[in-house]
Every structure is written in C-alpha cells, then in structure tokens.
C-alpha cells in the first residue's frame, strides 16, 4: 500500500503516521524528519536545509525530490510506504509521479487531514518530541505521564525550533500558497480521501485505518 498523508502543519500527519505504519507494517517517510536528522548531524544537506526550515520556508524542490527518489528505491519500500510531508508543491507531485512510475509503483491513496487553521497554532506551540525515539506529545492534548519525559523510552522531550508563533505563521502561509493546490491535483486523479482531523487522536486513527482497509 502506497499512501500520502497531506494536511497543514499541525494537522496530525506525524502522530497518525506513527500508528498507521505500525498497523500496516510499512516504512514512514517524513521529509521533515529527514531534514531534522541531517540538521542535527550537521551534514551538508542539514546545513543547507537549516536556512529554510528555521525560517518556516519550504526547502527547494530539487533537494527534497532527491531525498525521496533515493528513499523510495530502497528495498523496504517494496511492501509499500507512507509519505508524510511530501509532496508539498505541484513540482514535487510531478516528480513523485515520475519516481513511482520508474519503480513500477503507483500512489494508491492520498489522505487529507482536514483541520481548520484556528486549531493549528495551539497544536504546534504545545508540541513536544522525544529526543531519543521521536514520539510526539502535546502538553495539553496528549501529555506524557511525567512532564518532559517520554512514556515509551524515558527520553527527554524537546520543542522544535520552528514551533514558535512567528514561524508557524510563515509555515501556514507556505502551506496555503504552495501545498493546498495539491488537493485539487489529487482530487482530479480520484485518489484523494478526506478525514476530519479535528476529532480526538484515536478517532482520527480509526477513521484512517478503516479507509485504508477498505471498510469506509
Ligand atoms: P514537517 O516536519 O513536515 O512539518 P509540517 O508539515 O509543518 O508538519 P508538522 O510536523 O508540524 O505537523 P503534523 O501534521 O505532523 O502534526 P503532528 O502529528 O506532529 O516539515 C518541517 C519543515 O521541513 C518545513 O517547514 C520545511 O522547511 C521542510 N520540509 C519538509 N518537507 C518538505 C517538502 N516536501 N518540501 C520542502 N520543504 C520541506 O501534531 C501536531 C501536534 O498536535 C502534536 O503535539 C500532537 O500531539 C497534537 N495532535 C495531533 N493530532 C491531534 C488531535 N487529533 N487532537 C489534538 N491534538 C493533536
Ligand atoms: Zn521516546
């Protein structure tokens, strides 16, 4: 099963991806995670990406497409994959079409997590992430049992550098201008499915899971 998760920053793509890849046993490919890992390691890719990510701007298409091209060719993607945060522009969607075609695959489902902009600032500024295992929490909506400590691995929780009010504003504008047009792009190809991402986390997971199992 080859799936894309779409939705604005803070819609819940990463949170839901964690659960869905565990149920369907497919790799989770997040371009945002790939950039953050490269940034933390100080690689040339990380240094270049940092200039964009820290401002809340999209990283140029050629860089991002290259990462996905390499990743989808790996063997663990044979059984399927979940793309989270890619594509984000029409040019990226066109590139993805070419990549999957060259690998004799196709995108089967595009799940759009629909959440009103008014929810997103609180979700993003309250987000905390585990330094060790990457699990995502929220100080109010999904708090860890012990403040600032991961329930799963006891790792330390941190706040992303782009989760400030000012950068969230830029990220939401980037989404509206460059990414939202992709909904029409995939709707025309009849693979877009919408899920109400304003429900609680468990209800959203159940809805996505039913859709992907063909039960909805
Ligand atoms: P990326 O890491 O992809 O960030 P994003 O798209 O902005 O999405 P987020 O990770 O912020 O949100 P999410 O939808 O995953 O929400 P989450 O589940 O964590 O990209 C970061 C940057 O990298 C970009 O700005 C860009 O610079 C660069 N980049 C990445 N991909 C790129 C590309 N393709 N092209 C160019 N540049 C690229 O949830 C958020 C919070 O809400 C959490 O605290 C969670 O606990 C809580 N929450 C989740 N669901 C619910 C719910 N149902 N109810 C209540 N709370 C909830
Ligand atoms: Zn952890």
Coordinates of N, CA, C and O in Angstrom, one line a residue, residues 45-204:
X45 N 23.8 18.5 3.7 CA 22.3 18.6 3.4 C 21.7 19.4 4.6 O 20.8 20.3 4.4
X46 N 22.1 19.0 5.8 CA 21.5 19.6 7.0 C 21.8 21.1 7.1 O 20.9 21.9 7.4
X47 N 23.0 21.5 6.7 CA 23.4 22.9 6.8 C 22.6 23.7 5.7 O 22.1 24.8 6.0
X48 N 22.4 23.1 4.6 CA 21.6 23.8 3.6 C 20.1 23.9 4.0 O 19.5 25.0 3.9
X49 N 19.6 22.8 4.5 CA 18.2 22.8 4.8 C 17.8 23.7 6.0 O 16.8 24.4 6.0
X50 N 18.8 23.9 6.9 CA 18.5 24.7 8.1 C 18.1 26.1 7.7 O 17.3 26.7 8.4
X51 N 18.8 26.7 6.7 CA 18.5 28.0 6.3 C 17.0 28.2 5.9 O 16.5 29.3 6.0
X52 N 16.3 27.1 5.5 CA 14.9 27.2 5.1 C 14.0 26.8 6.3 O 13.1 27.5 6.7
X53 N 14.3 25.6 6.9 CA 13.5 25.1 7.9 C 13.4 26.1 9.1 O 12.2 26.3 9.6
X54 N 14.5 26.7 9.5 CA 14.4 27.6 10.6 C 13.6 28.8 10.4 O 13.3 29.6 11.3
X55 N 13.4 29.1 9.1 CA 12.6 30.3 8.8 C 11.1 29.9 8.5 O 10.3 30.8 8.3
X56 N 10.9 28.6 8.5 CA 9.5 28.2 8.2 C 9.2 28.1 6.7 O 8.1 27.9 6.3
X57 N 10.3 28.2 5.9 CA 10.1 28.1 4.4 C 10.3 26.7 3.9 O 11.0 25.9 4.5
X58 N 9.7 26.4 2.8 CA 10.0 25.1 2.1 C 11.4 25.0 1.6 O 11.9 26.0 1.1
X59 N 12.0 23.9 1.7 CA 13.3 23.6 1.2 C 13.1 23.5 -0.4 O 12.1 22.9 -0.8
X60 N 14.1 23.9 -1.2 CA 13.9 23.9 -2.7 C 13.6 22.4 -3.1 O 14.0 21.4 -2.6
X61 N 12.7 22.4 -4.2 CA 12.2 21.1 -4.7 C 13.3 20.1 -5.1 O 13.2 18.9 -4.8
X62 N 14.4 20.6 -5.8 CA 15.4 19.6 -6.2 C 16.0 18.9 -5.1 O 16.3 17.7 -5.2
X63 N 16.3 19.6 -4.0 CA 16.9 18.9 -2.8 C 15.9 17.9 -2.2 O 16.3 16.7 -2.0
X64 N 14.7 18.3 -2.1 CA 13.7 17.4 -1.4 C 13.4 16.2 -2.3 O 13.3 15.1 -1.9
X65 N 13.2 16.4 -3.6 CA 12.9 15.3 -4.6 C 14.0 14.3 -4.5 O 13.8 13.1 -4.6
X66 N 15.3 14.7 -4.4 CA 16.4 13.8 -4.4 C 16.4 12.9 -3.2 O 16.6 11.7 -3.4
X67 N 16.0 13.4 -2.1 CA 15.9 12.6 -0.9 C 14.8 11.5 -1.1 O 15.0 10.3 -0.8
X68 N 13.7 11.9 -1.6 CA 12.6 10.9 -1.8 C 12.9 9.9 -2.8 O 12.6 8.7 -2.7
X69 N 13.6 10.3 -3.9 CA 13.9 9.4 -5.0 C 14.8 8.3 -4.4 O 14.6 7.1 -4.7
X70 N 15.8 8.7 -3.6 CA 16.7 7.7 -3.1 C 16.0 6.8 -2.1 O 16.2 5.6 -2.1
X71 N 15.1 7.3 -1.3 CA 14.5 6.6 -0.2 C 13.5 5.5 -0.8 O 13.4 4.4 -0.4
X72 N 12.7 5.9 -1.8 CA 11.7 5.0 -2.4 C 12.3 3.9 -3.1 O 11.7 2.8 -3.3
X73 N 13.6 4.0 -3.5 CA 14.2 2.9 -4.3 C 14.8 1.9 -3.3 O 15.2 0.8 -3.7
X74 N 14.7 2.1 -2.0 CA 15.2 1.1 -1.1 C 14.3 -0.1 -0.9 O 13.1 0.1 -1.1
X75 N 14.9 -1.2 -0.5 CA 14.1 -2.4 -0.6 C 12.9 -2.5 0.3 O 11.9 -3.1 0.0
X76 N 13.0 -1.8 1.5 CA 11.9 -1.9 2.4 C 10.6 -1.2 1.9 O 9.5 -1.4 2.5
X77 N 10.7 -0.4 0.8 CA 9.6 0.2 0.2 C 8.8 -0.7 -0.7 O 7.8 -0.3 -1.2
X78 N 9.4 -1.9 -1.0 CA 8.7 -2.8 -1.9 C 7.3 -3.2 -1.4 O 6.4 -3.3 -2.1
X79 N 7.2 -3.3 0.0 CA 5.8 -3.7 0.5 C 4.9 -2.5 0.7 O 3.8 -2.7 1.2
X80 N 5.4 -1.3 0.3 CA 4.5 -0.1 0.4 C 5.3 0.9 1.2 O 6.4 0.7 1.8
X81 N 4.6 2.1 1.3 CA 5.3 3.2 2.1 C 4.2 4.3 2.4 O 3.2 4.3 1.8
X82 N 4.5 5.0 3.5 CA 3.7 6.2 3.8 C 4.5 7.4 3.7 O 5.5 7.6 4.5
X83 N 4.1 8.3 2.8 CA 4.9 9.6 2.7 C 4.2 10.6 3.5 O 3.0 10.9 3.4
X84 N 4.9 11.3 4.4 CA 4.4 12.3 5.3 C 5.1 13.6 5.1 O 6.3 13.7 5.3
X85 N 4.4 14.6 4.6 CA 5.0 15.9 4.3 C 5.7 16.0 2.9 O 6.4 17.0 2.7
X86 N 5.4 15.1 2.1 CA 5.8 15.1 0.7 C 4.8 14.5 -0.2 O 4.3 13.4 0.2
X87 N 4.4 15.0 -1.3 CA 4.9 16.3 -1.9 C 4.2 17.5 -1.3 O 3.2 17.4 -0.7
X88 N 4.9 18.6 -1.4 CA 4.4 19.9 -0.9 C 4.2 21.0 -1.9 O 3.8 22.1 -1.6
X89 N 4.6 20.7 -3.2 CA 4.4 21.6 -4.3 C 4.0 20.8 -5.5 O 4.2 19.6 -5.5
X90 N 3.4 21.5 -6.5 CA 3.0 20.8 -7.7 C 4.2 20.2 -8.4 O 4.2 19.0 -8.8
X91 N 5.4 20.9 -8.4 CA 6.6 20.3 -9.0 C 7.0 19.1 -8.2 O 7.5 18.1 -8.9
X92 N 6.9 19.0 -6.9 CA 7.2 17.8 -6.2 C 6.2 16.7 -6.5 O 6.6 15.5 -6.7
X93 N 5.0 17.0 -6.7 CA 4.0 15.9 -7.0 C 4.3 15.4 -8.4 O 4.2 14.2 -8.6
X94 N 4.7 16.2 -9.4 CA 5.0 15.8 -10.7 C 6.3 14.9 -10.6 O 6.3 13.8 -11.2
X95 N 7.3 15.3 -9.8 CA 8.5 14.5 -9.7 C 8.1 13.1 -9.0 O 8.6 12.1 -9.5
X96 N 7.2 13.1 -8.0 CA 6.9 11.9 -7.4 C 6.2 10.9 -8.4 O 6.5 9.7 -8.4
X97 N 5.4 11.5 -9.3 CA 4.7 10.7 -10.3 C 5.8 10.0 -11.1 O 5.6 8.8 -11.4
X98 N 6.8 10.7 -11.5 CA 7.9 10.1 -12.3 C 8.7 9.0 -11.5 O 9.0 8.0 -12.1
X99 N 8.9 9.4 -10.3 CA 9.7 8.4 -9.4 C 8.9 7.1 -9.3 O 9.5 6.0 -9.6
X100 N 7.7 7.2 -8.9 CA 6.9 5.9 -8.7 C 6.8 5.1 -10.0 O 6.9 3.9 -10.0
X101 N 6.6 5.9 -11.1 CA 6.4 5.2 -12.4 C 7.7 4.4 -12.8 O 7.7 3.3 -13.2
X102 N 8.9 5.1 -12.5 CA 10.1 4.4 -12.8 C 10.4 3.2 -12.0 O 11.2 2.3 -12.3
X103 N 9.7 3.1 -10.8 CA 9.8 2.0 -9.9 C 8.7 1.0 -10.1 O 8.5 0.0 -9.3
X104 N 7.9 1.2 -11.1 CA 6.7 0.4 -11.4 C 5.7 0.3 -10.2 O 5.1 -0.7 -9.9
X105 N 5.6 1.5 -9.6 CA 4.6 1.5 -8.5 C 3.6 2.6 -8.8 O 3.8 3.4 -9.8
X106 N 2.6 2.8 -7.9 CA 1.7 3.9 -8.1 C 1.2 4.4 -6.7 O 1.2 3.5 -5.8
X107 N 0.8 5.6 -6.6 CA 0.2 6.1 -5.4 C -1.2 5.7 -5.3 O -2.0 6.0 -6.3
X108 N -1.6 5.0 -4.3 CA -3.0 4.5 -4.2 C -4.0 5.4 -3.5 O -5.1 5.5 -3.8
X109 N -3.5 6.0 -2.4 CA -4.4 6.8 -1.5 C -3.7 8.1 -1.1 O -2.5 8.0 -0.7
X110 N -4.4 9.2 -1.2 CA -3.9 10.4 -0.6 C -4.9 10.8 0.5 O -6.1 11.0 0.2
X111 N -4.5 10.8 1.8 CA -5.4 11.1 2.9 C -5.1 12.5 3.3 O -4.0 12.9 3.7
X112 N -6.2 13.3 3.2 CA -6.0 14.7 3.6 C -6.6 14.9 5.0 O -7.8 14.7 5.2
X113 N -5.8 15.3 6.0 CA -6.3 15.5 7.3 C -6.7 17.0 7.4 O -6.0 17.9 7.3
X114 N -8.1 17.1 7.4 CA -8.7 18.5 7.3 C -8.8 19.1 8.7 O -9.5 18.5 9.6
X115 N -8.1 20.2 9.0 CA -8.2 20.8 10.3 C -8.2 22.3 10.0 O -7.4 22.8 9.3
X116 N -9.1 23.0 10.7 CA -9.2 24.5 10.5 C -8.0 25.1 11.1 O -7.4 24.7 12.1
X117 N -7.6 26.2 10.4 CA -6.4 27.0 10.8 C -6.4 27.4 12.3 O -5.4 27.4 13.0
X118 N -7.6 27.6 12.8 CA -7.8 28.1 14.2 C -7.3 27.1 15.2 O -7.0 27.4 16.4
X119 N -7.2 25.8 14.8 CA -6.7 24.7 15.8 C -5.2 24.6 15.8 O -4.6 24.1 16.7
X120 N -4.5 25.1 14.7 CA -3.1 24.7 14.4 C -2.1 25.4 15.3 O -1.1 24.7 15.7
X121 N -2.3 26.6 15.6 CA -1.3 27.3 16.4 C -1.1 26.7 17.8 O 0.0 26.4 18.2
X122 N -2.2 26.4 18.5 CA -2.2 25.7 19.8 C -1.5 24.3 19.7 O -0.7 23.9 20.5
X123 N -1.9 23.6 18.6 CA -1.3 22.3 18.5 C 0.2 22.3 18.3 O 0.9 21.5 18.9
X124 N 0.7 23.3 17.5 CA 2.1 23.3 17.2 C 2.9 23.9 18.3 O 4.0 23.4 18.7
X125 N 2.5 25.0 19.0 CA 3.3 25.6 20.1 C 3.3 24.7 21.3 O 4.2 24.8 22.1
X126 N 2.3 23.8 21.4 CA 2.3 22.9 22.6 C 2.9 21.5 22.3 O 2.9 20.6 23.2
X127 N 3.4 21.3 21.1 CA 4.0 20.0 20.7 C 5.4 19.8 21.4 O 6.2 20.7 21.6
X128 N 5.6 18.6 21.9 CA 6.9 18.2 22.4 C 7.3 16.8 21.8 O 6.4 16.0 21.5
X129 N 8.6 16.7 21.5 CA 9.0 15.5 20.8 C 10.1 14.8 21.6 O 11.0 15.5 22.2
X130 N 10.2 13.5 21.5 CA 11.2 12.7 22.3 C 12.5 12.8 21.5 O 12.6 12.4 20.3
X131 N 13.6 13.2 22.2 CA 14.9 13.3 21.5 C 15.4 11.9 21.1 O 16.2 11.8 20.2
X132 N 15.0 10.8 21.9 CA 15.6 9.5 21.6 C 14.8 8.7 20.6 O 15.3 8.2 19.6
X133 N 13.4 8.7 20.7 CA 12.7 7.8 19.8 C 11.7 8.6 18.9 O 11.1 8.0 18.0
X134 N 11.7 9.9 19.0 CA 10.9 10.7 18.1 C 9.4 10.7 18.3 O 8.6 11.3 17.6
X135 N 8.9 10.1 19.4 CA 7.5 10.1 19.7 C 7.0 11.5 19.9 O 7.7 12.4 20.4
X136 N 5.7 11.8 19.5 CA 5.2 13.1 19.6 C 4.2 13.2 20.7 O 3.3 12.4 20.8
X137 N 4.2 14.3 21.5 CA 3.3 14.6 22.6 C 2.7 16.0 22.4 O 3.2 16.8 21.6
X138 N 1.8 16.3 23.2 CA 1.3 17.7 23.3 C 1.0 18.0 24.8 O 0.5 17.1 25.5
X139 N 1.4 19.2 25.2 CA 1.3 19.5 26.6 C -0.1 19.4 27.2 O -0.3 19.1 28.4
X140 N -1.1 19.7 26.3 CA -2.5 19.6 26.8 C -3.2 18.4 26.2 O -3.9 17.6 26.9
X141 N -3.1 18.2 24.9 CA -4.0 17.2 24.2 C -3.4 15.8 24.2 O -4.2 14.9 24.0
X142 N -2.1 15.6 24.5 CA -1.6 14.3 24.6 C -0.3 14.3 25.5 O 0.8 14.1 25.0
X143 N -0.6 14.6 26.8 CA 0.6 14.9 27.6 C 1.3 13.6 28.0 O 0.6 12.5 28.2
X144 N 2.6 13.6 28.2 CA 3.3 12.5 28.7 C 2.9 12.3 30.2 O 2.5 13.2 30.9
X145 N 3.1 11.1 30.7 CA 2.7 10.8 32.1 C 3.5 11.7 33.1 O 3.0 12.2 34.1
X146 N 4.8 11.8 32.8 CA 5.7 12.7 33.6 C 6.2 13.8 32.7 O 6.7 13.6 31.6
X147 N 6.1 15.0 33.2 CA 6.4 16.2 32.4 C 7.8 16.1 31.8 O 8.8 15.8 32.5
X148 N 7.9 16.3 30.5 CA 9.1 16.4 29.7 C 9.9 15.1 29.6 O 11.1 15.1 29.3
X149 N 9.2 13.9 29.9 CA 9.9 12.6 29.8 C 9.0 11.7 29.0 O 7.8 11.6 29.2
X150 N 9.6 11.0 28.0 CA 8.9 10.2 27.1 C 8.3 8.9 27.8 O 9.1 8.3 28.5
X151 N 7.0 8.6 27.6 CA 6.4 7.5 28.2 C 7.1 6.2 27.7 O 7.1 5.2 28.4
X152 N 7.5 6.2 26.4 CA 7.9 5.0 25.7 C 9.3 4.6 26.1 O 9.6 3.4 26.2
X153 N 10.2 5.6 26.2 CA 11.7 5.2 26.3 C 12.4 6.1 27.4 O 13.6 6.0 27.5
X154 N 11.6 6.9 28.1 CA 12.2 7.8 29.2 C 13.1 8.8 28.6 O 13.9 9.4 29.4
X155 N 13.1 9.0 27.3 CA 14.0 10.0 26.7 C 13.5 11.4 27.1 O 12.3 11.6 27.5
X156 N 14.3 12.4 26.8 CA 14.0 13.8 27.1 C 13.1 14.4 26.0 O 13.4 14.1 24.8
X157 N 12.1 15.2 26.3 CA 11.3 15.8 25.3 C 11.8 17.2 25.0 O 12.4 17.9 25.9
X158 N 11.7 17.6 23.7 CA 12.1 19.0 23.3 C 11.1 19.6 22.4 O 10.2 19.0 21.9
X159 N 11.3 20.9 22.2 CA 10.3 21.7 21.4 C 11.1 22.0 20.0 O 12.2 22.4 20.1
X160 N 10.4 21.8 18.9 CA 11.0 22.1 17.6 C 11.3 23.6 17.4 O 10.5 24.4 17.9
X161 N 12.4 23.9 16.8 CA 12.8 25.4 16.6 C 11.8 26.1 15.7 O 11.7 27.3 15.8
X162 N 11.0 25.4 14.9 CA 10.1 26.1 14.0 C 8.7 26.1 14.6 O 7.7 26.4 13.9
X163 N 8.5 25.7 15.9 CA 7.2 25.6 16.5 C 6.9 26.9 17.3 O 6.2 26.9 18.3
X164 N 7.5 28.1 16.9 CA 7.2 29.3 17.6 C 6.0 30.0 16.8 O 5.8 29.7 15.6
X165 N 5.4 30.9 17.5 CA 4.2 31.6 16.9 C 4.5 32.2 15.5 O 3.8 32.1 14.5
X166 N 5.7 32.9 15.5 CA 6.1 33.6 14.3 C 6.3 32.7 13.1 O 5.9 32.9 12.0
X167 N 7.1 31.6 13.4 CA 7.4 30.6 12.3 C 6.2 29.8 11.9 O 6.1 29.5 10.7
X168 N 5.3 29.6 12.8 CA 4.1 28.8 12.4 C 3.3 29.7 11.4 O 2.8 29.1 10.4
X169 N 3.3 31.0 11.6 CA 2.6 31.9 10.6 C 3.2 31.7 9.2 O 2.4 31.6 8.3
X170 N 4.5 31.7 9.1 CA 5.2 31.6 7.8 C 4.8 30.2 7.3 O 4.5 30.0 6.1
X171 N 4.9 29.2 8.1 CA 4.6 27.8 7.6 C 3.2 27.7 7.1 O 3.0 27.0 6.1
X172 N 2.3 28.3 7.8 CA 0.9 28.2 7.3 C 0.7 28.9 6.0 O 0.0 28.5 5.1
X173 N 1.4 30.0 5.8 CA 1.3 30.8 4.5 C 1.9 29.9 3.4 O 1.4 29.9 2.3
X174 N 3.1 29.3 3.7 CA 3.7 28.4 2.7 C 2.7 27.3 2.3 O 2.5 27.0 1.1
X175 N 2.0 26.7 3.3 CA 1.0 25.7 3.0 C -0.1 26.2 2.1 O -0.4 25.6 1.1
X176 N -0.6 27.3 2.5 CA -1.8 27.9 1.7 C -1.4 28.2 0.3 O -2.1 27.8 -0.7
X177 N -0.2 28.8 0.1 CA 0.2 29.2 -1.2 C 0.7 28.1 -2.1 O 0.5 28.0 -3.3
X178 N 1.5 27.1 -1.5 CA 2.2 26.1 -2.3 C 1.6 24.7 -2.2 O 1.7 24.0 -3.2
X179 N 1.1 24.4 -1.1 CA 0.7 23.0 -0.9 C -0.8 22.7 -1.1 O -1.2 21.7 -1.7
X180 N -1.6 23.7 -0.6 CA -3.1 23.4 -0.7 C -3.5 23.1 -2.2 O -4.4 22.3 -2.4
X181 N -2.9 23.7 -3.2 CA -3.3 23.4 -4.6 C -3.2 21.9 -4.9 O -3.8 21.4 -5.9
X182 N -2.4 21.2 -4.1 CA -2.3 19.7 -4.4 C -3.5 18.9 -4.1 O -3.7 17.8 -4.6
X183 N -4.4 19.5 -3.3 CA -5.7 18.8 -3.0 C -6.5 18.6 -4.3 O -7.0 17.6 -4.6
X184 N -6.5 19.7 -5.1 CA -7.2 19.7 -6.4 C -6.5 18.7 -7.3 O -7.1 17.9 -8.0
X185 N -5.2 18.8 -7.3 CA -4.3 17.9 -8.1 C -4.7 16.4 -7.9 O -4.9 15.7 -8.9
X186 N -4.8 16.0 -6.7 CA -5.0 14.6 -6.4 C -6.5 14.3 -6.5 O -6.9 13.1 -6.8
X187 N -7.4 15.3 -6.2 CA -8.8 15.1 -6.4 C -9.1 14.7 -7.8 O -9.9 13.8 -8.1
X188 N -8.5 15.4 -8.7 CA -8.7 15.2 -10.2 C -8.3 13.8 -10.5 O -8.8 13.2 -11.5
X189 N -7.3 13.2 -9.8 CA -6.8 11.9 -10.1 C -7.6 10.8 -9.3 O -7.3 9.6 -9.4
X190 N -8.7 11.3 -8.6 CA -9.6 10.5 -7.9 C -9.0 9.6 -6.8 O -9.4 8.4 -6.6
X191 N -7.9 10.0 -6.2 CA -7.3 9.2 -5.1 C -7.3 10.0 -3.8 O -6.7 9.5 -2.8
X192 N -7.9 11.2 -3.8 CA -7.9 12.0 -2.5 C -9.1 11.6 -1.6 O -10.2 11.4 -2.1
X193 N -8.8 11.3 -0.3 CA -9.8 11.0 0.6 C -9.6 11.9 1.8 O -8.5 12.2 2.3
X194 N -10.8 12.5 2.3 CA -10.7 13.5 3.4 C -11.0 12.8 4.7 O -12.0 12.0 4.8
X195 N -10.3 13.2 5.8 CA -10.6 12.8 7.1 C -10.7 14.0 8.0 O -9.8 14.9 7.9
X196 N -11.6 14.0 8.9 CA -11.8 15.1 9.8 C -10.7 15.0 10.9 O -10.8 14.2 11.8
X197 N -9.7 15.8 10.8 CA -8.5 15.8 11.7 C -8.8 16.6 13.0 O -7.9 16.7 13.8
X198 N -10.0 17.1 13.1 CA -10.3 17.9 14.4 C -10.9 17.0 15.5 O -11.0 17.4 16.6
X199 N -11.1 15.7 15.2 CA -11.5 14.8 16.2 C -10.4 14.4 17.1 O -9.2 14.7 16.8
X200 N -10.6 13.6 18.2 CA -9.5 13.3 19.0 C -8.6 12.3 18.3 O -9.0 11.7 17.3
X201 N -7.4 12.1 18.8 CA -6.4 11.4 18.1 C -6.8 10.0 17.7 O -6.6 9.5 16.6
X202 N -7.4 9.3 18.7 CA -7.9 7.9 18.5 C -8.9 7.8 17.4 O -8.9 6.9 16.5
X203 N -9.9 8.7 17.4 CA -11.0 8.7 16.4 C -10.4 8.9 15.0 O -10.9 8.3 14.1
X204 N -9.4 9.8 14.9 CA -8.8 10.0 13.6 C -8.1 8.8 13.1 O -8.3 8.4 12.0

